[in-house]
Amino acid sequence: MTNKPSKTKTSYYRRLFVAHLIDTGINTPPLILQATGMPRRTLQDTIKALAELDIECTDAGGTINRSYSITSWGAINKEWIKGNLQKIKDVLEL
């Protein structure tokens, strides 16, 4: 029997993964949804929740052609995310 990661861990990793995608050019809702398979509402909530981690995310464009960019990672080390991407994907079952 494998231990399932906690909701706290999956939520945290989901935020890190979405921020990583945005930072690497997968920065529009359709591209992020395609890369993650998450529902649109979950994506919207995840992007809003980035601020709770002091990750500053800005958006540009309208409803149809919206794009996001990360302007500050706060205390998050984005190099750690790159180095642990497979672990993050495994926790998120991607």
Tab-separated table of N, CA, C and O in Angstrom:
chain	number	residue	atom	x	y	z
A	1	MET	N	0.842	-1.189	0.000
A	1	MET	CA	0.000	0.000	0.000
A	1	MET	C	0.886	1.251	0.000
A	1	MET	O	1.755	1.409	0.842
A	2	THR	N	0.648	2.131	-0.928
A	2	THR	CA	1.432	3.360	-0.995
A	2	THR	C	0.683	4.466	-0.264
A	2	THR	O	-0.544	4.510	-0.271
A	3	ASN	N	1.437	5.343	0.361
A	3	ASN	CA	0.833	6.479	1.050
A	3	ASN	C	0.517	7.554	0.038
A	3	ASN	O	1.377	7.942	-0.748
A	4	LYS	N	-0.703	8.027	0.076
A	4	LYS	CA	-1.105	9.112	-0.802
A	4	LYS	C	-0.622	10.434	-0.197
A	4	LYS	O	-0.705	10.629	1.006
A	5	PRO	N	-0.090	11.338	-1.032
A	5	PRO	CA	0.364	12.623	-0.498
A	5	PRO	C	-0.814	13.409	0.092
A	5	PRO	O	-1.949	13.276	-0.369
A	6	SER	N	-0.528	14.238	1.068
A	6	SER	CA	-1.572	15.041	1.705
A	6	SER	C	-2.125	16.085	0.739
A	6	SER	O	-1.482	16.434	-0.258
A	7	LYS	N	-3.301	16.585	1.067
A	7	LYS	CA	-3.891	17.654	0.256
A	7	LYS	C	-3.010	18.901	0.293
A	7	LYS	O	-2.903	19.619	-0.695
A	8	THR	N	-2.379	19.138	1.431
A	8	THR	CA	-1.486	20.294	1.554
A	8	THR	C	-0.321	20.169	0.582
A	8	THR	O	0.022	21.123	-0.123
A	9	LYS	N	0.282	18.986	0.529
A	9	LYS	CA	1.430	18.770	-0.363
A	9	LYS	C	1.009	18.872	-1.822
A	9	LYS	O	1.686	19.522	-2.623
A	10	THR	N	-0.103	18.242	-2.189
A	10	THR	CA	-0.527	18.299	-3.594
A	10	THR	C	-0.896	19.728	-3.992
A	10	THR	O	-0.579	20.163	-5.098
A	11	SER	N	-1.523	20.459	-3.093
A	11	SER	CA	-1.869	21.851	-3.389
A	11	SER	C	-0.606	22.689	-3.586
A	11	SER	O	-0.511	23.485	-4.535
A	12	TYR	N	0.372	22.499	-2.705
A	12	TYR	CA	1.635	23.228	-2.796
A	12	TYR	C	2.359	22.890	-4.097
A	12	TYR	O	2.796	23.789	-4.834
A	13	TYR	N	2.472	21.612	-4.395
A	13	TYR	CA	3.140	21.193	-5.624
A	13	TYR	C	2.383	21.654	-6.864
A	13	TYR	O	2.986	22.003	-7.872
A	14	ARG	N	1.067	21.676	-6.809
A	14	ARG	CA	0.275	22.159	-7.953
A	14	ARG	C	0.621	23.615	-8.227
A	14	ARG	O	0.822	24.018	-9.376
A	15	ARG	N	0.725	24.411	-7.176
A	15	ARG	CA	1.071	25.828	-7.337
A	15	ARG	C	2.474	25.981	-7.915
A	15	ARG	O	2.686	26.789	-8.827
A	16	LEU	N	3.422	25.219	-7.380
A	16	LEU	CA	4.787	25.287	-7.899
A	16	LEU	C	4.831	24.884	-9.368
A	16	LEU	O	5.519	25.525	-10.173
A	17	PHE	N	4.106	23.827	-9.723
A	17	PHE	CA	4.125	23.334	-11.100
A	17	PHE	C	3.507	24.352	-12.057
A	17	PHE	O	4.061	24.625	-13.130
A	18	VAL	N	2.382	24.939	-11.668
A	18	VAL	CA	1.744	25.944	-12.532
A	18	VAL	C	2.656	27.159	-12.688
A	18	VAL	O	2.823	27.675	-13.800
A	19	ALA	N	3.288	27.603	-11.601
A	19	ALA	CA	4.219	28.738	-11.705
A	19	ALA	C	5.388	28.387	-12.626
A	19	ALA	O	5.813	29.211	-13.439
A	20	HIS	N	5.886	27.164	-12.517
A	20	HIS	CA	6.984	26.706	-13.388
A	20	HIS	C	6.536	26.730	-14.853
A	20	HIS	O	7.279	27.205	-15.717
A	21	LEU	N	5.349	26.229	-15.128
A	21	LEU	CA	4.845	26.232	-16.506
A	21	LEU	C	4.774	27.656	-17.045
A	21	LEU	O	5.229	27.929	-18.157
A	22	ILE	N	4.192	28.549	-16.250
A	22	ILE	CA	4.064	29.944	-16.676
A	22	ILE	C	5.452	30.528	-16.963
A	22	ILE	O	5.659	31.187	-17.984
A	23	ASP	N	6.397	30.267	-16.082
A	23	ASP	CA	7.745	30.825	-16.205
A	23	ASP	C	8.498	30.269	-17.415
A	23	ASP	O	9.418	30.908	-17.915
A	24	THR	N	8.106	29.084	-17.879
A	24	THR	CA	8.812	28.467	-19.006
A	24	THR	C	8.047	28.612	-20.326
A	24	THR	O	8.361	27.934	-21.295
A	25	GLY	N	7.041	29.509	-20.351
A	25	GLY	CA	6.366	29.823	-21.609
A	25	GLY	C	5.050	29.111	-21.849
A	25	GLY	O	4.374	29.387	-22.836
A	26	ILE	N	4.685	28.199	-20.988
A	26	ILE	CA	3.351	27.580	-21.074
A	26	ILE	C	2.479	28.469	-20.193
A	26	ILE	O	2.218	28.173	-19.032
A	27	ASN	N	2.064	29.617	-20.767
A	27	ASN	CA	1.540	30.701	-19.940
A	27	ASN	C	0.164	31.221	-20.334
A	27	ASN	O	-0.210	32.326	-19.962
A	28	THR	N	-0.587	30.431	-21.089
A	28	THR	CA	-1.965	30.801	-21.384
A	28	THR	C	-2.872	29.717	-20.806
A	28	THR	O	-2.449	28.556	-20.681
A	29	PRO	N	-4.108	30.063	-20.458
A	29	PRO	CA	-4.993	29.046	-19.892
A	29	PRO	C	-5.108	27.771	-20.743
A	29	PRO	O	-4.952	26.671	-20.195
A	30	PRO	N	-5.298	27.865	-22.062
A	30	PRO	CA	-5.392	26.621	-22.836
A	30	PRO	C	-4.127	25.758	-22.755
A	30	PRO	O	-4.219	24.533	-22.621
A	31	LEU	N	-2.952	26.395	-22.798
A	31	LEU	CA	-1.698	25.628	-22.723
A	31	LEU	C	-1.515	24.988	-21.354
A	31	LEU	O	-1.098	23.836	-21.248
A	32	ILE	N	-1.832	25.740	-20.285
A	32	ILE	CA	-1.688	25.193	-18.938
A	32	ILE	C	-2.678	24.053	-18.724
A	32	ILE	O	-2.324	23.008	-18.166
A	33	LEU	N	-3.910	24.240	-19.175
A	33	LEU	CA	-4.922	23.186	-19.031
A	33	LEU	C	-4.499	21.928	-19.777
A	33	LEU	O	-4.665	20.814	-19.269
A	34	GLN	N	-3.934	22.098	-20.955
A	34	GLN	CA	-3.467	20.957	-21.745
A	34	GLN	C	-2.312	20.243	-21.030
A	34	GLN	O	-2.255	19.020	-20.997
A	35	ALA	N	-1.406	20.993	-20.422
A	35	ALA	CA	-0.238	20.408	-19.764
A	35	ALA	C	-0.583	19.715	-18.453
A	35	ALA	O	0.104	18.788	-18.039
A	36	THR	N	-1.652	20.182	-17.792
A	36	THR	CA	-1.969	19.659	-16.465
A	36	THR	C	-3.192	18.755	-16.425
A	36	THR	O	-3.306	17.926	-15.535
A	37	GLY	N	-4.121	18.963	-17.338
A	37	GLY	CA	-5.366	18.203	-17.303
A	37	GLY	C	-6.309	18.641	-16.196
A	37	GLY	O	-7.324	17.997	-15.944
A	38	MET	N	-5.992	19.740	-15.527
A	38	MET	CA	-6.864	20.181	-14.427
A	38	MET	C	-8.077	20.934	-14.957
A	38	MET	O	-8.028	21.488	-16.060
A	39	PRO	N	-9.147	20.954	-14.204
A	39	PRO	CA	-10.312	21.750	-14.607
A	39	PRO	C	-9.981	23.243	-14.623
A	39	PRO	O	-9.110	23.705	-13.867
A	40	ARG	N	-10.687	23.988	-15.449
A	40	ARG	CA	-10.441	25.429	-15.596
A	40	ARG	C	-10.564	26.149	-14.253
A	40	ARG	O	-9.755	27.007	-13.915
A	41	ARG	N	-11.585	25.801	-13.469
A	41	ARG	CA	-11.795	26.472	-12.181
A	41	ARG	C	-10.612	26.219	-11.230
A	41	ARG	O	-10.174	27.110	-10.514
A	42	THR	N	-10.101	24.996	-11.238
A	42	THR	CA	-8.939	24.666	-10.407
A	42	THR	C	-7.745	25.498	-10.834
A	42	THR	O	-6.993	26.008	-9.991
A	43	LEU	N	-7.571	25.671	-12.144
A	43	LEU	CA	-6.470	26.489	-12.649
A	43	LEU	C	-6.618	27.927	-12.171
A	43	LEU	O	-5.660	28.524	-11.687
A	44	GLN	N	-7.806	28.484	-12.291
A	44	GLN	CA	-8.034	29.863	-11.853
A	44	GLN	C	-7.716	30.019	-10.368
A	44	GLN	O	-7.035	30.966	-9.963
A	45	ASP	N	-8.192	29.079	-9.555
A	45	ASP	CA	-7.930	29.129	-8.114
A	45	ASP	C	-6.440	28.985	-7.810
A	45	ASP	O	-5.918	29.643	-6.916
A	46	THR	N	-5.762	28.118	-8.557
A	46	THR	CA	-4.328	27.887	-8.345
A	46	THR	C	-3.531	29.147	-8.670
A	46	THR	O	-2.631	29.531	-7.910
A	47	ILE	N	-3.846	29.800	-9.775
A	47	ILE	CA	-3.130	31.024	-10.148
A	47	ILE	C	-3.368	32.116	-9.098
A	47	ILE	O	-2.423	32.800	-8.691
A	48	LYS	N	-4.604	32.248	-8.624
A	48	LYS	CA	-4.887	33.243	-7.580
A	48	LYS	C	-4.120	32.929	-6.304
A	48	LYS	O	-3.675	33.827	-5.595
A	49	ALA	N	-3.955	31.642	-5.999
A	49	ALA	CA	-3.305	31.217	-4.755
A	49	ALA	C	-1.786	31.358	-4.798
A	49	ALA	O	-1.135	31.220	-3.756
A	50	LEU	N	-1.202	31.633	-5.952
A	50	LEU	CA	0.250	31.808	-6.024
A	50	LEU	C	0.712	32.930	-5.088
A	50	LEU	O	1.780	32.845	-4.496
A	51	ALA	N	-0.108	33.952	-4.935
A	51	ALA	CA	0.244	35.083	-4.074
A	51	ALA	C	0.433	34.643	-2.625
A	51	ALA	O	1.218	35.253	-1.893
A	52	GLU	N	-0.253	33.583	-2.203
A	52	GLU	CA	-0.095	33.078	-0.835
A	52	GLU	C	1.323	32.552	-0.597
A	52	GLU	O	1.762	32.466	0.545
A	53	LEU	N	2.016	32.181	-1.672
A	53	LEU	CA	3.403	31.726	-1.572
A	53	LEU	C	4.386	32.851	-1.894
A	53	LEU	O	5.573	32.614	-2.074
A	54	ASP	N	3.882	34.067	-2.018
A	54	ASP	CA	4.669	35.239	-2.412
A	54	ASP	C	5.238	35.114	-3.821
A	54	ASP	O	6.258	35.731	-4.146
A	55	ILE	N	4.586	34.301	-4.652
A	55	ILE	CA	4.934	34.247	-6.078
A	55	ILE	C	4.057	35.291	-6.762
A	55	ILE	O	2.830	35.206	-6.700
A	56	GLU	N	4.707	36.284	-7.368
A	56	GLU	CA	3.962	37.344	-8.035
A	56	GLU	C	3.715	36.956	-9.490
A	56	GLU	O	4.662	36.731	-10.253
A	57	CYS	N	2.444	36.879	-9.826
A	57	CYS	CA	2.028	36.498	-11.171
A	57	CYS	C	1.158	37.604	-11.736
A	57	CYS	O	0.186	38.013	-11.107
A	58	THR	N	1.541	38.105	-12.909
A	58	THR	CA	0.742	39.141	-13.554
A	58	THR	C	0.103	38.562	-14.807
A	58	THR	O	0.575	37.563	-15.358
A	59	ASP	N	-0.968	39.206	-15.225
A	59	ASP	CA	-1.624	38.752	-16.444
A	59	ASP	C	-1.757	39.913	-17.412
A	59	ASP	O	-1.725	41.069	-17.033
A	60	ALA	N	-1.862	39.541	-18.676
A	60	ALA	CA	-2.021	40.526	-19.749
A	60	ALA	C	-3.006	39.961	-20.753
A	60	ALA	O	-3.177	38.746	-20.851
A	61	GLY	N	-3.628	40.844	-21.504
A	61	GLY	CA	-4.573	40.390	-22.515
A	61	GLY	C	-5.972	40.294	-21.940
A	61	GLY	O	-6.193	40.457	-20.746
A	62	GLY	N	-6.894	39.981	-22.816
A	62	GLY	CA	-8.290	39.886	-22.419
A	62	GLY	C	-8.667	38.480	-21.987
A	62	GLY	O	-7.812	37.640	-21.714
A	63	THR	N	-9.954	38.246	-21.936
A	63	THR	CA	-10.457	36.947	-21.494
A	63	THR	C	-10.022	35.828	-22.436
A	63	THR	O	-9.646	34.752	-21.995
A	64	ILE	N	-10.029	36.100	-23.725
A	64	ILE	CA	-9.728	35.048	-24.702
A	64	ILE	C	-8.223	34.835	-24.879
A	64	ILE	O	-7.756	33.714	-24.954
A	65	ASN	N	-7.459	35.926	-24.927
A	65	ASN	CA	-6.022	35.789	-25.207
A	65	ASN	C	-5.155	36.128	-23.997
A	65	ASN	O	-4.063	36.665	-24.136
A	66	ARG	N	-5.628	35.788	-22.815
A	66	ARG	CA	-4.895	36.075	-21.573
A	66	ARG	C	-3.607	35.272	-21.499
A	66	ARG	O	-3.560	34.119	-21.879
A	67	SER	N	-2.567	35.921	-20.983
A	67	SER	CA	-1.313	35.223	-20.717
A	67	SER	C	-0.787	35.688	-19.360
A	67	SER	O	-1.117	36.768	-18.890
A	68	TYR	N	0.014	34.849	-18.753
A	68	TYR	CA	0.541	35.122	-17.417
A	68	TYR	C	2.059	35.180	-17.448
A	68	TYR	O	2.686	34.581	-18.314
A	69	SER	N	2.628	35.881	-16.481
A	69	SER	CA	4.080	35.870	-16.309
A	69	SER	C	4.386	35.962	-14.815
A	69	SER	O	3.641	36.564	-14.050
A	70	ILE	N	5.489	35.328	-14.435
A	70	ILE	CA	5.948	35.372	-13.050
A	70	ILE	C	6.934	36.530	-12.949
A	70	ILE	O	7.941	36.551	-13.648
A	71	THR	N	6.628	37.490	-12.087
A	71	THR	CA	7.506	38.652	-11.929
A	71	THR	C	8.405	38.526	-10.707
A	71	THR	O	9.428	39.202	-10.622
A	72	SER	N	8.030	37.681	-9.747
A	72	SER	CA	8.884	37.430	-8.583
A	72	SER	C	8.543	36.063	-8.004
A	72	SER	O	7.376	35.697	-7.896
A	73	TRP	N	9.585	35.331	-7.631
A	73	TRP	CA	9.409	34.013	-7.013
A	73	TRP	C	9.391	34.108	-5.496
A	73	TRP	O	9.234	33.091	-4.815
A	74	GLY	N	9.559	35.293	-4.932
A	74	GLY	CA	9.580	35.420	-3.479
A	74	GLY	C	10.665	34.513	-2.904
A	74	GLY	O	11.789	34.506	-3.367
A	75	ALA	N	10.300	33.710	-1.896
A	75	ALA	CA	11.269	32.832	-1.237
A	75	ALA	C	11.400	31.469	-1.918
A	75	ALA	O	12.172	30.626	-1.470
A	76	ILE	N	10.670	31.257	-3.010
A	76	ILE	CA	10.692	29.965	-3.704
A	76	ILE	C	11.914	29.891	-4.614
A	76	ILE	O	12.199	30.818	-5.370
A	77	ASN	N	12.616	28.775	-4.563
A	77	ASN	CA	13.786	28.540	-5.413
A	77	ASN	C	13.337	27.801	-6.679
A	77	ASN	O	13.081	26.603	-6.631
A	78	LYS	N	13.247	28.525	-7.779
A	78	LYS	CA	12.754	27.890	-9.002
A	78	LYS	C	13.716	26.829	-9.528
A	78	LYS	O	13.301	25.925	-10.243
A	79	GLU	N	14.987	26.908	-9.157
A	79	GLU	CA	15.936	25.863	-9.556
A	79	GLU	C	15.603	24.538	-8.865
A	79	GLU	O	15.797	23.471	-9.434
A	80	TRP	N	15.103	24.614	-7.627
A	80	TRP	CA	14.672	23.396	-6.924
A	80	TRP	C	13.530	22.737	-7.687
A	80	TRP	O	13.479	21.524	-7.830
A	81	ILE	N	12.611	23.558	-8.181
A	81	ILE	CA	11.466	23.022	-8.936
A	81	ILE	C	11.974	22.290	-10.175
A	81	ILE	O	11.550	21.167	-10.447
A	82	LYS	N	12.894	22.924	-10.917
A	82	LYS	CA	13.447	22.286	-12.117
A	82	LYS	C	14.093	20.947	-11.780
A	82	LYS	O	13.910	19.956	-12.479
A	83	GLY	N	14.852	20.914	-10.702
A	83	GLY	CA	15.557	19.705	-10.311
A	83	GLY	C	14.663	18.610	-9.754
A	83	GLY	O	15.062	17.452	-9.692
A	84	ASN	N	13.465	18.973	-9.334
A	84	ASN	CA	12.537	18.017	-8.733
A	84	ASN	C	11.246	17.893	-9.527
A	84	ASN	O	10.215	17.455	-8.994
A	85	LEU	N	11.300	18.251	-10.805
A	85	LEU	CA	10.101	18.257	-11.640
A	85	LEU	C	9.427	16.891	-11.707
A	85	LEU	O	8.198	16.805	-11.610
A	86	GLN	N	10.206	15.825	-11.835
A	86	GLN	CA	9.590	14.502	-11.920
A	86	GLN	C	8.896	14.133	-10.608
A	86	GLN	O	7.803	13.570	-10.621
A	87	LYS	N	9.512	14.477	-9.503
A	87	LYS	CA	8.890	14.216	-8.189
A	87	LYS	C	7.567	14.972	-8.076
A	87	LYS	O	6.568	14.417	-7.618
A	88	ILE	N	7.555	16.221	-8.503
A	88	ILE	CA	6.338	17.034	-8.475
A	88	ILE	C	5.260	16.406	-9.346
A	88	ILE	O	4.107	16.262	-8.943
A	89	LYS	N	5.631	15.987	-10.555
A	89	LYS	CA	4.678	15.348	-11.467
A	89	LYS	C	4.149	14.040	-10.886
A	89	LYS	O	2.964	13.732	-11.037
A	90	ASP	N	5.020	13.286	-10.210
A	90	ASP	CA	4.580	12.030	-9.605
A	90	ASP	C	3.541	12.278	-8.513
A	90	ASP	O	2.524	11.596	-8.446
A	91	VAL	N	3.796	13.271	-7.682
A	91	VAL	CA	2.837	13.613	-6.608
A	91	VAL	C	1.507	14.056	-7.216
A	91	VAL	O	0.438	13.696	-6.731
A	92	LEU	N	1.570	14.813	-8.308
A	92	LEU	CA	0.355	15.312	-8.961
A	92	LEU	C	-0.265	14.280	-9.919
A	92	LEU	O	-1.297	14.557	-10.527
A	93	GLU	N	0.409	13.135	-10.060
A	93	GLU	CA	-0.055	12.060	-10.940
A	93	GLU	C	-0.192	12.542	-12.384
A	93	GLU	O	-1.190	12.289	-13.051
A	94	LEU	N	0.843	13.234	-12.862
A	94	LEU	CA	0.860	13.728	-14.242
A	94	LEU	C	1.791	12.883	-15.081
A	94	LEU	O	2.789	12.401	-14.637
